[in-house]
Coordinates of C-alpha atoms in Angstrom, one line a residue:
X236 CA 33.3 145.7 -75.3
X237 CA 30.4 144.0 -73.8
X238 CA 26.7 143.8 -75.7
X239 CA 25.1 145.9 -72.1
X240 CA 28.1 148.3 -72.4
X241 CA 28.0 149.3 -75.9
X242 CA 23.7 150.0 -75.2
X243 CA 25.5 152.4 -73.1
X244 CA 25.5 155.2 -75.2
X245 CA 21.9 155.0 -76.8
X246 CA 20.5 154.4 -72.6
X247 CA 19.4 157.9 -71.4
X248 CA 20.0 159.8 -69.2
X249 CA 22.9 163.2 -68.9
X250 CA 26.9 162.5 -68.5
X251 CA 27.2 162.2 -64.6
X252 CA 25.0 158.9 -65.3
X253 CA 26.4 158.0 -68.6
X254 CA 29.5 157.9 -66.8
X255 CA 27.8 156.1 -63.8
X256 CA 26.6 153.5 -66.0
X257 CA 30.1 152.7 -67.5
X258 CA 32.5 152.3 -65.0
X259 CA 29.5 150.1 -63.4
X260 CA 29.5 148.0 -67.0
X261 CA 32.9 147.0 -67.4
X262 CA 34.4 144.4 -66.0
X263 CA 37.3 144.7 -62.9
X264 CA 39.5 142.6 -64.5
X265 CA 39.2 144.4 -68.1
X266 CA 43.0 146.0 -69.4
X267 CA 41.1 149.4 -70.0
X268 CA 44.8 150.3 -71.5
X269 CA 44.7 148.2 -74.0
X270 CA 41.1 149.1 -75.5
X271 CA 43.7 153.4 -75.3
X272 CA 46.1 151.7 -76.8
X273 CA 44.0 150.4 -80.3
X274 CA 41.3 153.3 -80.0
X275 CA 43.8 155.9 -80.5
X276 CA 46.0 153.9 -82.9
X277 CA 42.6 153.4 -84.3
X278 CA 42.6 157.3 -84.3
X279 CA 45.2 157.7 -86.1
X280 CA 44.8 155.6 -88.4
X281 CA 41.1 157.5 -89.2
X282 CA 43.0 161.3 -89.3
X283 CA 46.0 160.3 -91.5
X284 CA 43.7 159.0 -94.2
X285 CA 42.2 162.5 -93.5
X286 CA 44.6 164.5 -94.6
X287 CA 46.3 162.7 -96.8
X288 CA 43.6 162.8 -100.0
X289 CA 44.4 166.1 -101.2
X290 CA 42.2 167.7 -103.2
X291 CA 43.6 170.8 -105.0
X292 CA 43.2 172.8 -108.8
X293 CA 46.7 173.6 -110.4
X294 CA 44.9 174.0 -113.3
X295 CA 41.8 175.4 -112.2
X296 CA 40.3 172.2 -112.5
X297 CA 40.1 169.9 -109.0
X298 CA 41.8 166.8 -109.2
X299 CA 42.5 164.0 -106.5
X300 CA 46.4 163.3 -105.4
X301 CA 48.2 161.2 -102.4
X302 CA 49.8 162.8 -100.7
X303 CA 53.0 161.4 -99.7
X304 CA 53.5 160.9 -103.9
X305 CA 53.1 165.2 -104.7
X306 CA 54.8 166.2 -101.3
X307 CA 57.0 163.3 -101.2
X308 CA 59.3 164.7 -98.2
X309 CA 57.0 164.4 -95.8
X310 CA 56.7 160.7 -96.4
X311 CA 59.0 160.5 -93.3
X312 CA 55.5 161.2 -91.0
X313 CA 54.5 158.2 -92.3
X314 CA 56.4 156.5 -89.7
X315 CA 54.4 157.7 -86.8
X316 CA 51.0 157.6 -88.3
X317 CA 51.8 154.3 -89.4
X318 CA 50.5 153.1 -86.2
X319 CA 48.4 149.4 -87.4
X320 CA 51.6 147.3 -85.6
X321 CA 49.7 148.0 -82.1
X322 CA 46.4 147.4 -83.2
X323 CA 47.8 144.0 -83.9
X324 CA 50.0 143.2 -81.5
X325 CA 46.6 144.5 -78.7
X326 CA 45.0 141.8 -81.1
X327 CA 47.7 139.2 -80.2
X328 CA 47.3 139.9 -76.4
X329 CA 43.9 140.5 -76.5
X330 CA 42.8 136.9 -79.2
X331 CA 45.4 134.5 -76.3
X332 CA 43.2 135.7 -74.1
X333 CA 40.0 134.9 -75.5
X334 CA 41.2 132.4 -76.5
X335 CA 42.4 130.4 -73.1
X336 CA 38.9 131.9 -72.0
X337 CA 37.1 129.7 -74.5
X338 CA 39.0 126.9 -73.7
X339 CA 38.0 126.6 -69.6
X340 CA 34.2 127.2 -71.2
X341 CA 35.4 123.9 -72.9
X342 CA 34.7 126.0 -76.3
X343 CA 35.9 124.2 -79.6
X344 CA 38.6 125.2 -81.3
X345 CA 36.0 126.0 -84.8
X346 CA 33.9 127.4 -82.7
X347 CA 36.2 129.6 -81.4
X348 CA 37.3 130.9 -84.8
X349 CA 34.0 131.0 -86.6
X350 CA 32.4 133.6 -82.8
X351 CA 35.6 136.0 -83.9
X352 CA 36.0 135.5 -87.5
X353 CA 31.2 136.4 -87.4
X354 CA 32.3 139.7 -84.8
X355 CA 34.9 141.4 -87.3
X356 CA 33.0 140.5 -90.7
X357 CA 29.6 142.0 -89.7
X358 CA 29.8 145.5 -89.2
X359 CA 32.2 144.9 -92.5
X360 CA 29.2 143.1 -94.8
X361 CA 26.7 146.5 -94.1
X362 CA 29.3 148.7 -95.3
X363 CA 29.2 146.4 -98.5
X364 CA 26.2 145.6 -98.8
X365 CA 25.7 148.9 -98.7
X366 CA 29.1 150.9 -100.6
X367 CA 29.2 147.9 -103.8
X368 CA 25.8 148.9 -105.3
X369 CA 26.1 153.1 -104.5
X370 CA 29.3 152.3 -106.2
X371 CA 28.4 150.7 -109.2
X372 CA 25.8 153.3 -110.0
X373 CA 28.0 156.3 -109.1
X374 CA 30.0 155.2 -112.1
X375 CA 27.2 155.0 -114.0
X376 CA 25.5 157.8 -113.6
X377 CA 28.1 160.6 -112.4
X378 CA 31.4 158.8 -113.1
X379 CA 32.8 162.3 -114.2
X380 CA 31.5 164.6 -111.5
X381 CA 33.5 162.5 -108.7
X382 CA 36.4 164.0 -107.8
X383 CA 37.4 161.2 -105.5
X384 CA 36.6 157.6 -105.9
X385 CA 33.9 155.9 -103.6
X386 CA 35.9 152.7 -104.1
X387 CA 38.7 154.6 -101.8
X388 CA 36.4 153.4 -98.9
X389 CA 37.0 150.2 -99.2
X390 CA 40.4 150.7 -98.7
X391 CA 39.8 149.8 -94.5
X392 CA 39.3 146.0 -95.7
X393 CA 42.7 145.4 -96.1
X394 CA 42.5 144.9 -92.9
X395 CA 39.8 143.1 -92.5
X396 CA 41.2 140.3 -94.4
X397 CA 44.6 140.2 -93.1
X398 CA 43.5 140.1 -89.1
X399 CA 41.3 137.4 -90.6
X400 CA 44.1 135.2 -90.9
X401 CA 45.7 136.7 -88.3
X402 CA 42.9 135.3 -85.8
X403 CA 42.7 132.3 -87.6
X404 CA 45.5 130.8 -86.4
X405 CA 45.3 131.9 -83.0
X406 CA 44.8 128.7 -81.0
X407 CA 47.9 127.3 -83.4
X408 CA 50.0 131.0 -82.6
X409 CA 48.8 130.9 -78.7
X410 CA 50.3 126.7 -78.8
X411 CA 53.8 127.7 -80.1
X412 CA 53.7 130.4 -77.4
X413 CA 53.0 128.1 -74.3
X414 CA 55.7 126.1 -75.8
X415 CA 58.5 128.8 -75.4
X416 CA 59.5 128.9 -79.2
X417 CA 57.5 132.2 -79.8
X418 CA 61.1 133.8 -79.9
X419 CA 62.1 131.2 -82.9
X420 CA 59.5 131.8 -85.0
X421 CA 59.6 135.4 -84.9
X422 CA 62.8 134.8 -85.9
X423 CA 62.3 132.6 -88.2
X424 CA 59.2 134.5 -90.0
X425 CA 61.3 138.2 -89.7
X426 CA 63.9 135.9 -91.8
X427 CA 61.6 134.4 -94.8
X428 CA 59.7 138.4 -94.6
X429 CA 63.4 139.5 -95.5
X430 CA 64.1 136.6 -97.9
X431 CA 61.2 137.4 -99.8
X432 CA 61.7 142.2 -99.6
X433 CA 64.8 141.0 -101.3
X434 CA 63.1 138.8 -104.2
X435 CA 60.9 142.2 -104.1
X436 CA 63.3 144.5 -104.2
X437 CA 64.7 143.0 -107.1
X438 CA 61.9 142.6 -109.3
X439 CA 62.4 139.3 -109.1
X440 CA 58.8 137.2 -110.5
X441 CA 55.5 138.9 -111.6
X442 CA 53.2 141.7 -110.8
X443 CA 49.9 142.2 -108.9
X444 CA 48.7 146.0 -108.5
X445 CA 52.0 148.0 -108.3
X446 CA 53.8 145.1 -106.5
X447 CA 55.7 141.7 -107.0
X448 CA 53.7 139.0 -105.9
X449 CA 56.9 137.5 -104.6
X450 CA 56.2 139.4 -101.6
X451 CA 52.5 138.0 -100.4
X452 CA 53.9 136.0 -98.2
X453 CA 54.6 138.4 -95.4
X454 CA 50.9 139.8 -94.8
X455 CA 50.6 136.9 -93.1
X456 CA 54.6 137.0 -91.4
X457 CA 54.8 140.1 -90.4
X458 CA 51.4 140.3 -89.3
X459 CA 51.5 137.1 -87.6
X460 CA 54.9 138.1 -85.7
X461 CA 53.4 141.4 -84.6
X462 CA 51.0 138.8 -83.2
X463 CA 53.8 136.4 -81.9
X464 CA 54.9 139.7 -79.5
X465 CA 51.1 140.3 -78.4
X466 CA 51.2 137.0 -77.1
X467 CA 54.4 137.9 -75.6
X468 CA 52.9 140.2 -74.0
X469 CA 50.0 138.2 -72.7
X470 CA 52.1 136.7 -70.3
X471 CA 54.4 138.4 -69.6
X472 CA 57.5 138.6 -71.1
X473 CA 58.2 141.1 -73.1
X474 CA 60.7 143.9 -70.6
X475 CA 58.9 145.3 -67.7
X476 CA 61.6 147.1 -67.1
X477 CA 62.2 150.9 -68.3
X478 CA 66.1 149.6 -69.3
X479 CA 64.2 146.5 -71.3
X480 CA 61.6 148.7 -73.1
X481 CA 64.5 151.2 -73.8
X482 CA 66.4 149.1 -75.5
X483 CA 63.3 147.4 -77.8
X484 CA 62.8 151.5 -79.2
X485 CA 66.7 151.5 -79.7
X486 CA 67.1 148.3 -80.8
X487 CA 64.4 149.1 -83.0
X488 CA 64.5 151.8 -84.8
X489 CA 68.7 150.9 -84.8
X490 CA 67.5 148.3 -87.6
X491 CA 65.3 150.9 -89.2
X492 CA 68.1 153.2 -89.4
X493 CA 70.4 150.2 -91.4
X494 CA 67.4 148.9 -93.5
X495 CA 65.7 152.4 -94.4
X496 CA 69.5 154.7 -94.4
X497 CA 72.1 151.7 -95.5
X498 CA 70.3 148.9 -96.8
X499 CA 68.0 150.3 -99.7
X500 CA 64.4 149.4 -97.6
X501 CA 62.0 152.8 -98.6
X502 CA 61.1 155.1 -96.5
X503 CA 57.0 155.4 -96.8
X504 CA 55.9 152.9 -93.9
X505 CA 52.5 152.9 -96.2
X506 CA 51.8 153.0 -99.8
X507 CA 52.3 156.1 -101.9
X508 CA 49.1 155.5 -103.6
X509 CA 48.4 156.6 -107.4
X510 CA 52.2 155.1 -107.9
X511 CA 54.2 152.2 -108.1
X512 CA 56.9 152.9 -105.5
X513 CA 58.5 150.9 -103.2
X514 CA 56.7 150.7 -99.7
X515 CA 57.3 148.6 -96.3
X516 CA 52.9 148.2 -95.9
X517 CA 51.6 146.4 -98.5
X518 CA 53.3 143.7 -98.9
X519 CA 55.1 144.7 -95.1
X520 CA 58.2 144.5 -94.5
X521 CA 61.1 143.9 -92.3
X522 CA 61.3 147.2 -91.5
X523 CA 57.6 147.8 -90.7
X524 CA 58.3 145.3 -87.5
X525 CA 61.3 147.0 -86.9
X526 CA 58.6 149.7 -86.4
X527 CA 56.3 147.4 -84.5
X528 CA 58.9 146.8 -82.0
X529 CA 60.0 150.6 -81.4
X530 CA 56.2 151.2 -81.1
X531 CA 55.8 148.1 -78.9
X532 CA 58.6 149.8 -76.9
X533 CA 56.7 153.4 -76.6
X534 CA 53.7 151.1 -75.4
X535 CA 55.0 149.3 -73.0
X536 CA 56.7 152.3 -71.3
X537 CA 53.4 154.4 -71.1
X538 CA 51.7 151.1 -69.9
X539 CA 51.7 152.0 -66.0
X540 CA 51.1 156.1 -65.9
X541 CA 47.7 156.0 -68.5
X542 CA 46.7 152.7 -66.3
X543 CA 46.7 155.1 -64.0
X544 CA 45.5 158.3 -66.0
X545 CA 42.0 155.8 -67.5
X546 CA 40.8 154.6 -63.7
X547 CA 39.2 158.1 -63.9
X548 CA 35.5 157.3 -64.8
X549 CA 35.1 160.2 -67.3
X550 CA 38.3 159.7 -69.7
X551 CA 37.8 155.9 -69.3
X552 CA 34.3 156.7 -70.7
X553 CA 35.5 158.4 -73.7
X554 CA 38.2 155.7 -74.5
X555 CA 35.2 153.0 -73.6
X556 CA 32.0 154.2 -75.8
X557 CA 34.5 154.6 -79.3
X558 CA 36.0 151.2 -78.3
X559 CA 31.9 150.2 -78.8
X560 CA 32.6 151.1 -81.6
X561 CA 35.9 150.8 -82.6
X562 CA 34.9 149.0 -86.1
X563 CA 32.3 151.2 -87.5
X564 CA 34.2 154.1 -86.8
X565 CA 37.7 152.8 -89.0
X566 CA 35.3 150.7 -92.0
X567 CA 33.0 153.6 -92.4
X568 CA 35.4 156.6 -91.8
X569 CA 36.4 157.0 -95.5
X570 CA 33.2 156.7 -96.6
X571 CA 32.6 160.1 -94.4
X572 CA 35.7 161.6 -97.1
X573 CA 34.1 160.5 -100.1
X574 CA 30.8 161.9 -99.8
X575 CA 31.7 165.1 -97.9
X576 CA 34.5 165.6 -100.3
X577 CA 32.2 165.1 -103.3
X578 CA 29.5 167.0 -102.4
X579 CA 32.2 170.3 -101.5
X580 CA 33.7 170.3 -104.5
X581 CA 30.3 169.8 -106.7
X582 CA 29.1 172.7 -104.9
X583 CA 32.1 174.9 -104.6
X584 CA 31.5 175.1 -101.0
X585 CA 36.1 175.2 -100.7
X586 CA 38.0 177.2 -102.7
X587 CA 40.7 175.1 -103.6
X588 CA 44.6 175.5 -103.5
X589 CA 46.7 174.8 -106.2
X590 CA 49.0 172.7 -104.7
X591 CA 50.0 172.0 -100.9
X592 CA 50.8 174.7 -99.5
X593 CA 50.1 176.9 -96.0
X594 CA 47.1 177.5 -97.2
X595 CA 46.1 174.5 -97.9
X596 CA 47.0 173.1 -94.3
X597 CA 45.4 175.7 -93.6
X598 CA 42.4 174.7 -94.2
X599 CA 42.9 170.7 -92.7
X600 CA 41.3 171.2 -89.9
X601 CA 38.1 172.2 -90.4
X602 CA 37.6 169.3 -93.1
X603 CA 39.0 166.9 -90.3
X604 CA 36.1 168.5 -88.0
X605 CA 33.2 168.1 -90.8
X606 CA 34.5 165.1 -91.7
X607 CA 33.9 163.8 -88.1
X608 CA 30.7 165.5 -87.5
X609 CA 29.6 162.7 -91.0
X610 CA 31.7 160.2 -89.5
X611 CA 29.8 160.4 -86.3
X612 CA 25.9 160.5 -88.5
X613 CA 26.9 157.6 -90.1
X614 CA 27.9 155.5 -86.6
X615 CA 24.6 156.4 -84.7
X616 CA 23.2 154.9 -88.1
X617 CA 25.1 151.9 -88.6
X618 CA 26.9 151.1 -84.9
X619 CA 24.3 148.9 -84.4
X620 CA 25.0 146.2 -86.3
X621 CA 29.0 145.9 -84.4
X622 CA 27.1 144.3 -81.8
X623 CA 27.3 140.6 -82.6
X624 CA 23.9 138.1 -82.6
X625 CA 25.0 134.5 -81.3
X626 CA 25.6 131.9 -84.6
X627 CA 22.6 129.6 -85.0
X628 CA 22.0 126.0 -86.2
X629 CA 24.2 123.2 -86.0
X630 CA 27.9 123.3 -84.4
X631 CA 30.3 124.3 -86.3
X632 CA 31.5 122.5 -89.2
X633 CA 36.1 122.9 -89.2
X634 CA 36.0 122.8 -93.0
X635 CA 32.5 124.8 -93.5
X636 CA 33.6 127.3 -91.2
X637 CA 37.6 127.4 -93.0
X638 CA 35.7 127.4 -96.7
X639 CA 33.6 130.6 -95.0
X640 CA 36.4 132.6 -94.0
X641 CA 38.2 132.1 -97.7
X642 CA 35.8 132.7 -98.8
X643 CA 35.3 136.1 -97.2
X644 CA 38.7 137.1 -97.0
X645 CA 38.6 136.4 -101.3
X646 CA 36.0 138.5 -102.4
X647 CA 37.9 141.1 -100.0
X648 CA 40.9 140.0 -102.0
X649 CA 39.1 141.0 -105.0
X650 CA 37.8 144.5 -103.9
X651 CA 41.1 145.7 -103.3
X652 CA 42.1 144.1 -106.7
X653 CA 39.9 146.2 -107.9
X654 CA 41.6 149.4 -106.3
X655 CA 44.3 149.0 -108.5
X656 CA 43.8 146.9 -111.3
X657 CA 41.6 149.6 -113.0
X658 CA 38.3 147.6 -113.4
X659 CA 35.2 148.7 -114.3
X660 CA 33.4 149.0 -110.3
X661 CA 30.4 146.5 -111.3
X662 CA 32.7 143.9 -111.2
X663 CA 32.6 144.1 -107.8
X664 CA 28.9 142.9 -107.3
X665 CA 30.3 139.3 -108.4
X666 CA 33.4 139.6 -105.0
X667 CA 30.4 141.0 -102.6
X668 CA 28.7 138.3 -103.7
X669 CA 31.5 136.0 -102.5
X670 CA 31.9 137.9 -99.6
X671 CA 28.3 137.2 -98.2
X672 CA 28.6 134.1 -99.8
X673 CA 31.6 132.8 -97.2
X674 CA 29.3 135.4 -94.5
X675 CA 26.3 132.7 -94.6
X676 CA 28.9 129.3 -95.3
X677 CA 30.3 130.7 -91.7
X678 CA 27.8 131.0 -90.1
X679 CA 24.2 130.5 -91.6
X680 CA 23.0 134.4 -91.2
X681 CA 21.1 135.0 -93.8
X682 CA 17.8 135.7 -92.2
X683 CA 20.3 137.4 -89.2
X684 CA 22.4 139.8 -90.3
X685 CA 20.9 143.1 -90.7
X686 CA 18.7 142.3 -87.5

């Protein structure tokens, strides 16, 4: 979204005037459907995260559990709610367009990577700058009073680390695509990922957190393969007929049936928190790629009717304004859930059930509504940091840019590791320092982070 469009939400005027301003600020050549797919996927992720976090009182004392752990029959729902492949698919399309536009303007590769990295990292750094010190203080003073650990709010950071790496590779993956090698590259990446899956299921090598380390390369192999599909979409090289699109859905669905039903891949498409059960997301597996094929087919089938619908100014205004704060919504939604749940439980505002039953399900709409209201307040407070400021100072240095990305990504990886290693939250302060140092090296923005 353009900076001008982002300002529209803060301008005074009635709803009609807002719709007109957003419509006028939207580039005529903008593909509104891509924005819709991203926004819809992010909203599904947010609601899914809110619902799977279960607080019950089986023996009169509140405890936090995970829905897919205590009610494993619901793991099938992850086949519907795991929509992050759509984010990487659309990202592949948008990254291809952005890098081509930058090349036409004479922008150097490292300058483009730096600009995109800062745009991705800036809202994340604000979250970390606020959350990490509060998490450390909460662990010292009120740890026993919290039913949900504040560290849960760090979970969305995995996307920042993964997307940062995939984005930085765009000049190379797009070059492969433009040579006509996308399909062979995808086949090779998924073949290697399948090999890593096999080693992972066999329990080969050390375990980091809850999963064998041998699966780690799949974070890059699988997400890059999905981005490559996005490059193909950008050039209309994916099926453009209903028959071909249905064929993608059937092919991906058949692969899922074989992998999950016959070959031993797990059913769940998300990690089952609190357990060491295998899953298809962390690290990603070839089953997740098969799901991406299904989702791509459905996305292609829906594009024509949805593009027509998105010509309606009111509908587009909703999508445009949500899209302008998409990263803030994603990064802060777990914060809203953690804050509301801990306060509500401590104040005994909601009668807790003993297990996940009909009464528990009946309470979920109210929880989601309250989470959404608090999240809206957070977005109002910190959403402005999503508006990226241009880097200042010298032209980007290639090694420095890569070092900055590596340091920031390494700090995020360390924070995520804390979530599964059960280490003291105070250690997170060192990873926060590494993230901020990497952000500073990347753009020299020490004085501009909070302007």
